[in-house]
XYZ file of C-alpha atoms in Angstrom:
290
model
C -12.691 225.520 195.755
C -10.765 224.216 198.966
C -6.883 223.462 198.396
C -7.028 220.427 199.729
C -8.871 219.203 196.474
C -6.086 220.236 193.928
C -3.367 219.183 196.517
C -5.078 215.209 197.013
C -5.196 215.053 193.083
C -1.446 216.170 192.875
C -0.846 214.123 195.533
C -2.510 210.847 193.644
C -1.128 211.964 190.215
C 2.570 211.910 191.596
C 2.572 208.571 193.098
C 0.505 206.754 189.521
C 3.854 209.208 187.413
C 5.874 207.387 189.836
C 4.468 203.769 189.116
C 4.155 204.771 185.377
C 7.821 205.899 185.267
C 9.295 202.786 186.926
C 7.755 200.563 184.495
C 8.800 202.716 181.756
C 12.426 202.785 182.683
C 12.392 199.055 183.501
C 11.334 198.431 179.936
C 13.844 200.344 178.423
C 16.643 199.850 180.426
C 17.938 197.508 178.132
C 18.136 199.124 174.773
C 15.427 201.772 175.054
C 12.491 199.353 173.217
C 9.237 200.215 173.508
C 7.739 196.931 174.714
C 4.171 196.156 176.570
C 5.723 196.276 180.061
C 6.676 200.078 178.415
C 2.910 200.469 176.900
C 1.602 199.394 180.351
C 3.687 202.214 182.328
C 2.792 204.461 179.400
C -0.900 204.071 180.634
C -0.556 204.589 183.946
C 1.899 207.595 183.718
C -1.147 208.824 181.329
C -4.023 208.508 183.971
C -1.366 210.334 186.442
C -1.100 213.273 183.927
C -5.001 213.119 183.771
C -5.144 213.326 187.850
C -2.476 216.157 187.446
C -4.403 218.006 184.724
C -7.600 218.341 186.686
C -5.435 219.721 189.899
C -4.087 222.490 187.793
C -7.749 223.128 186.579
C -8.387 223.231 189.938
C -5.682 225.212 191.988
C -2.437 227.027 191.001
C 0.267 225.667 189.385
C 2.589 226.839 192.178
C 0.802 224.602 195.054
C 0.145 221.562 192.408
C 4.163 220.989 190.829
C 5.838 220.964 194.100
C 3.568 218.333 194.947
C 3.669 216.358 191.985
C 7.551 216.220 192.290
C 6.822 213.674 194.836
C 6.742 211.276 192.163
C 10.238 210.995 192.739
C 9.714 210.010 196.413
C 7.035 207.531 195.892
C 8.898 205.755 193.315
C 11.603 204.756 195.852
C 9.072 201.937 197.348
C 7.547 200.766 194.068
C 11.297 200.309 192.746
C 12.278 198.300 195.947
C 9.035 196.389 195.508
C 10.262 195.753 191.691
C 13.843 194.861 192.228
C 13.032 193.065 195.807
C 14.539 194.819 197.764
C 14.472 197.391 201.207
C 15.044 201.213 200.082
C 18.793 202.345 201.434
C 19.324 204.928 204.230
C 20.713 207.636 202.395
C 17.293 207.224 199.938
C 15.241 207.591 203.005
C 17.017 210.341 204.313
C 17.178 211.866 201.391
C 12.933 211.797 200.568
C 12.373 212.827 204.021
C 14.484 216.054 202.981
C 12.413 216.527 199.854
C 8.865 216.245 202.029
C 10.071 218.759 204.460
C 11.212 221.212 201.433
C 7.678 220.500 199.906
C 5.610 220.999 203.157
C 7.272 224.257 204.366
C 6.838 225.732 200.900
C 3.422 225.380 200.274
C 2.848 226.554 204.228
C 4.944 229.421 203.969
C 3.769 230.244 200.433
C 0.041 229.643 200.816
C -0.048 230.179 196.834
C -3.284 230.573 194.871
C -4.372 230.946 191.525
C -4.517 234.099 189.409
C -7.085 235.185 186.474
C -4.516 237.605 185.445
C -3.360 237.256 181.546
C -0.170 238.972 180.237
C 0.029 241.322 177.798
C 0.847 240.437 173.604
C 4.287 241.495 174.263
C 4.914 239.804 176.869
C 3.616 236.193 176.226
C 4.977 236.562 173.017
C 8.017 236.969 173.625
C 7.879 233.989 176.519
C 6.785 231.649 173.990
C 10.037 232.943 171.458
C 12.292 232.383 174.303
C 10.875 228.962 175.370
C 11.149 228.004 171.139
C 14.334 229.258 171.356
C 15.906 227.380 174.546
C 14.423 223.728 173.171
C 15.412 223.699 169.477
C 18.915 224.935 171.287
C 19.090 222.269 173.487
C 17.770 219.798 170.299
C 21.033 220.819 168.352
C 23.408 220.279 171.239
C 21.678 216.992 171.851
C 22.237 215.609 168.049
C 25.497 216.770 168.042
C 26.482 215.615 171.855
C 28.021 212.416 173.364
C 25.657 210.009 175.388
C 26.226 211.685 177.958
C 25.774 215.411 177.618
C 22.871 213.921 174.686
C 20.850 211.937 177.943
C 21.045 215.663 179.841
C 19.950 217.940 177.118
C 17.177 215.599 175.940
C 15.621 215.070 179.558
C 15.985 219.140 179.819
C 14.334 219.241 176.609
C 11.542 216.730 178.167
C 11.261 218.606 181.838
C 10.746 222.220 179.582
C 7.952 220.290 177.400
C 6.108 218.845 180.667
C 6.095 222.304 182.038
C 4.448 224.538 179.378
C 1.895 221.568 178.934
C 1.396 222.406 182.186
C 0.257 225.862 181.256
C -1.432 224.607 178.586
C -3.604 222.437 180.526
C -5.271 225.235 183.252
C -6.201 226.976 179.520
C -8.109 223.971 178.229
C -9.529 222.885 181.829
C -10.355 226.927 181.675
C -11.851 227.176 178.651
C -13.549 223.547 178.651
C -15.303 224.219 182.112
C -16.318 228.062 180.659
C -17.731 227.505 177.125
C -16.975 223.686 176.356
C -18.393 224.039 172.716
C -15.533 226.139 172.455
C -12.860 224.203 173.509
C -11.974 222.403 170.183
C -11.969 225.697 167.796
C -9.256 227.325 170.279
C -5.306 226.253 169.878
C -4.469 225.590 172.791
C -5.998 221.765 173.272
C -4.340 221.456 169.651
C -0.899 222.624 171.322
C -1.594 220.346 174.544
C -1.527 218.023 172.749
C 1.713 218.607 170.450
C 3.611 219.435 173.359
C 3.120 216.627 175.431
C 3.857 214.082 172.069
C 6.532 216.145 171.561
C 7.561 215.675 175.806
C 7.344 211.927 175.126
C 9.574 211.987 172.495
C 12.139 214.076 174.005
C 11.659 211.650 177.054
C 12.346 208.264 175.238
C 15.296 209.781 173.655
C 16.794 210.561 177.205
C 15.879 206.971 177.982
C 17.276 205.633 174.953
C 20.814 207.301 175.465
C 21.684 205.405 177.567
C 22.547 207.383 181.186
C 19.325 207.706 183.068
C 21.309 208.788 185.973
C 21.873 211.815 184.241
C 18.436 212.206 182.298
C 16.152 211.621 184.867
C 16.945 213.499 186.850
C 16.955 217.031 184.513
C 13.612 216.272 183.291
C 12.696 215.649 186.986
C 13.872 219.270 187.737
C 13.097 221.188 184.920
C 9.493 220.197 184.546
C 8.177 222.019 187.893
C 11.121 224.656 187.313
C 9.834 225.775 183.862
C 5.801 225.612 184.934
C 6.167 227.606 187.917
C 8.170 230.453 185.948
C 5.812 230.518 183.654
C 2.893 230.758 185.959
C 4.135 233.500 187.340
C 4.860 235.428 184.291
C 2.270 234.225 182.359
C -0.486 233.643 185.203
C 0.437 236.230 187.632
C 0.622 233.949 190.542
C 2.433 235.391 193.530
C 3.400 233.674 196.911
C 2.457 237.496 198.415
C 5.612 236.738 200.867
C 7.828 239.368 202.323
C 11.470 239.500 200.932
C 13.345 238.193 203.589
C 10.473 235.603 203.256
C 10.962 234.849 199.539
C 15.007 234.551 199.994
C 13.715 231.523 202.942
C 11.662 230.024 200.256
C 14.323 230.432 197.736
C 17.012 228.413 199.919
C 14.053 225.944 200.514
C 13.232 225.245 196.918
C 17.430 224.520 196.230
C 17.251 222.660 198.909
C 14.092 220.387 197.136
C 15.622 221.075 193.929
C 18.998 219.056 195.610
C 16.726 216.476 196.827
C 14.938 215.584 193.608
C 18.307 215.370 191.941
C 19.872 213.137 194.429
C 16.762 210.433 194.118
C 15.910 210.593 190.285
C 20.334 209.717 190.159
C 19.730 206.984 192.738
C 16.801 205.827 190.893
C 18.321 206.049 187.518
C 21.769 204.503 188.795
C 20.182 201.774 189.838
C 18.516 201.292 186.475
C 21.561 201.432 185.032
C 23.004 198.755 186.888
C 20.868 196.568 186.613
C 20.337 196.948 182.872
C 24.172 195.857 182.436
C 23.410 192.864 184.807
C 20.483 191.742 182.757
C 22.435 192.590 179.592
C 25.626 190.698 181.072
C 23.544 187.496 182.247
C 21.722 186.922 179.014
C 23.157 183.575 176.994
C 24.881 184.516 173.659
C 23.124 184.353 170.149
C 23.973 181.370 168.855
C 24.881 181.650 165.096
C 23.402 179.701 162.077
C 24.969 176.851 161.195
C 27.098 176.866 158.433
C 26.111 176.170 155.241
């Protein structure tokens, strides 16, 4: 199969997250209420994940995340088209840093997938440690401020995203192997309790409150957690020299920098102008007295 494929599907998937992500945040920028406009984004984010799905069936996770963190780069025109509006300098400048990161990676890199399973001890022991980190991050949420409660929940989110991630090249594996199969084996069971789960997390990051600070964690963590765990998990390798991995390592900060800097633009923005809507709606008028 020809990296290009997997790489155009990432590629698409990113820029319908995008759309579906903008409508979602639009929705619940008020109160964080699941409305249509919320259902509608909902759908579209969902074909995305389907798009990303079959380019992780398709190629290795470490060429298909980077790219699908250009979500955050196509969203910058859809949310000018939304709020009317021409995308500011430092946004530009800003998503032209984060497709530079992107292209020299995968260039340098050249990843591919790997048919290499860990052992029991160690995928056990992945899983305990990925258990452990969200029902940690779950505690500190409940017992946090909106604030530190939007961060914790869109980590919680980004870490979800990512193993589904992993889950998904098992069930495009085992569907595209023995299909008959598919439906007796866990992991399209876990798939599917993860991403819920993901959702979940996500709203609750909405629904706190300070998207500038939710977004963009989720944003992060997501292709953070699914590329450690492909290569632990997966054994996929970049097969780079060192002085060539500490390059790559500077160049994924540098992306990592990016993403954070757009998803708080994005999610400022949202902010904004949910206290503008909230400020410019005419007050309830009370029943008249009795």
């Amino acid at each position: 199969m020809h990296s290009w494929v997997p790489a155009l599907l990432a590629v698409l998937a990113a820029l319908m997250i995008a759309a579906g992500t903008v409508l979602r945040q639009r929705a619940s920028r008020v109160n964080g209420a699941i409305t249509v406009g919320w259902w509608v984004g909902a759908g579209i984010a969902l074909c995305g994940f389907g798009l990303q799905a079959s380019a992780l069936g398709l190629g290795s996770i470490l060429l298909v995340q980077p790219l699908v963190v250009l979500a955050v780069l196509f969203a910058l025109p859809l949310e000018a088209w939304a709020d009317h509006r021409h995308p500011a300098r430092i946004e530009w400048a800003w998503g032209g840093v984060l497709v530079v990161c992107v292209a020299t990676f995968l260039i340098v890199s050249r990843p591919e997938p790997s048919l290499r399973r860990p052992d029991a001890l160690l995928l056990w022991g992945t899983v305990g440690a990925v258990i452990g980190m969200v029902v940690g991050l779950v505690i500190l949420a409940r017992r946090s401020s909106p604030h530190y409660k939007a961060l914790f929940y869109g980590l919680v989110a980004g870490t979800m995203f990512g193993v589904s991630a992993l889950l998904v090249k098992a069930v495009i594996y085992q569907m595209t192997h023995e299909f008959w199969r598919t439906f007796v084996q866990p992991e399209i069971y876990l798939f599917v309790l993860v991403v819920v789960c993901a959702v979940v997390a996500q709203q609750l990051g909405f629904g706190a409150g300070d998207l500038q600070t939710s977004f963009p964690s989720m944003t992060v963590a997501e292709p953070a957690v699914a590329m450690v765990l492909g290569v632990l998990l997966l054994g996929e390798n970049l097969n780079v020299s060192v002085p060539t991995a500490m390059f790559l390592g500077i160049v994924l900060a540098i992306m990592i920098r990016a993403v954070c800097e757009l998803a708080k633009l994005s999610a400022v923005r949202g902010w904004e102008q949910a206290v503008a809507t909230e400020t410019a709606m005419p007050p309830t008028v009370g029943r008249p007295a009795a």
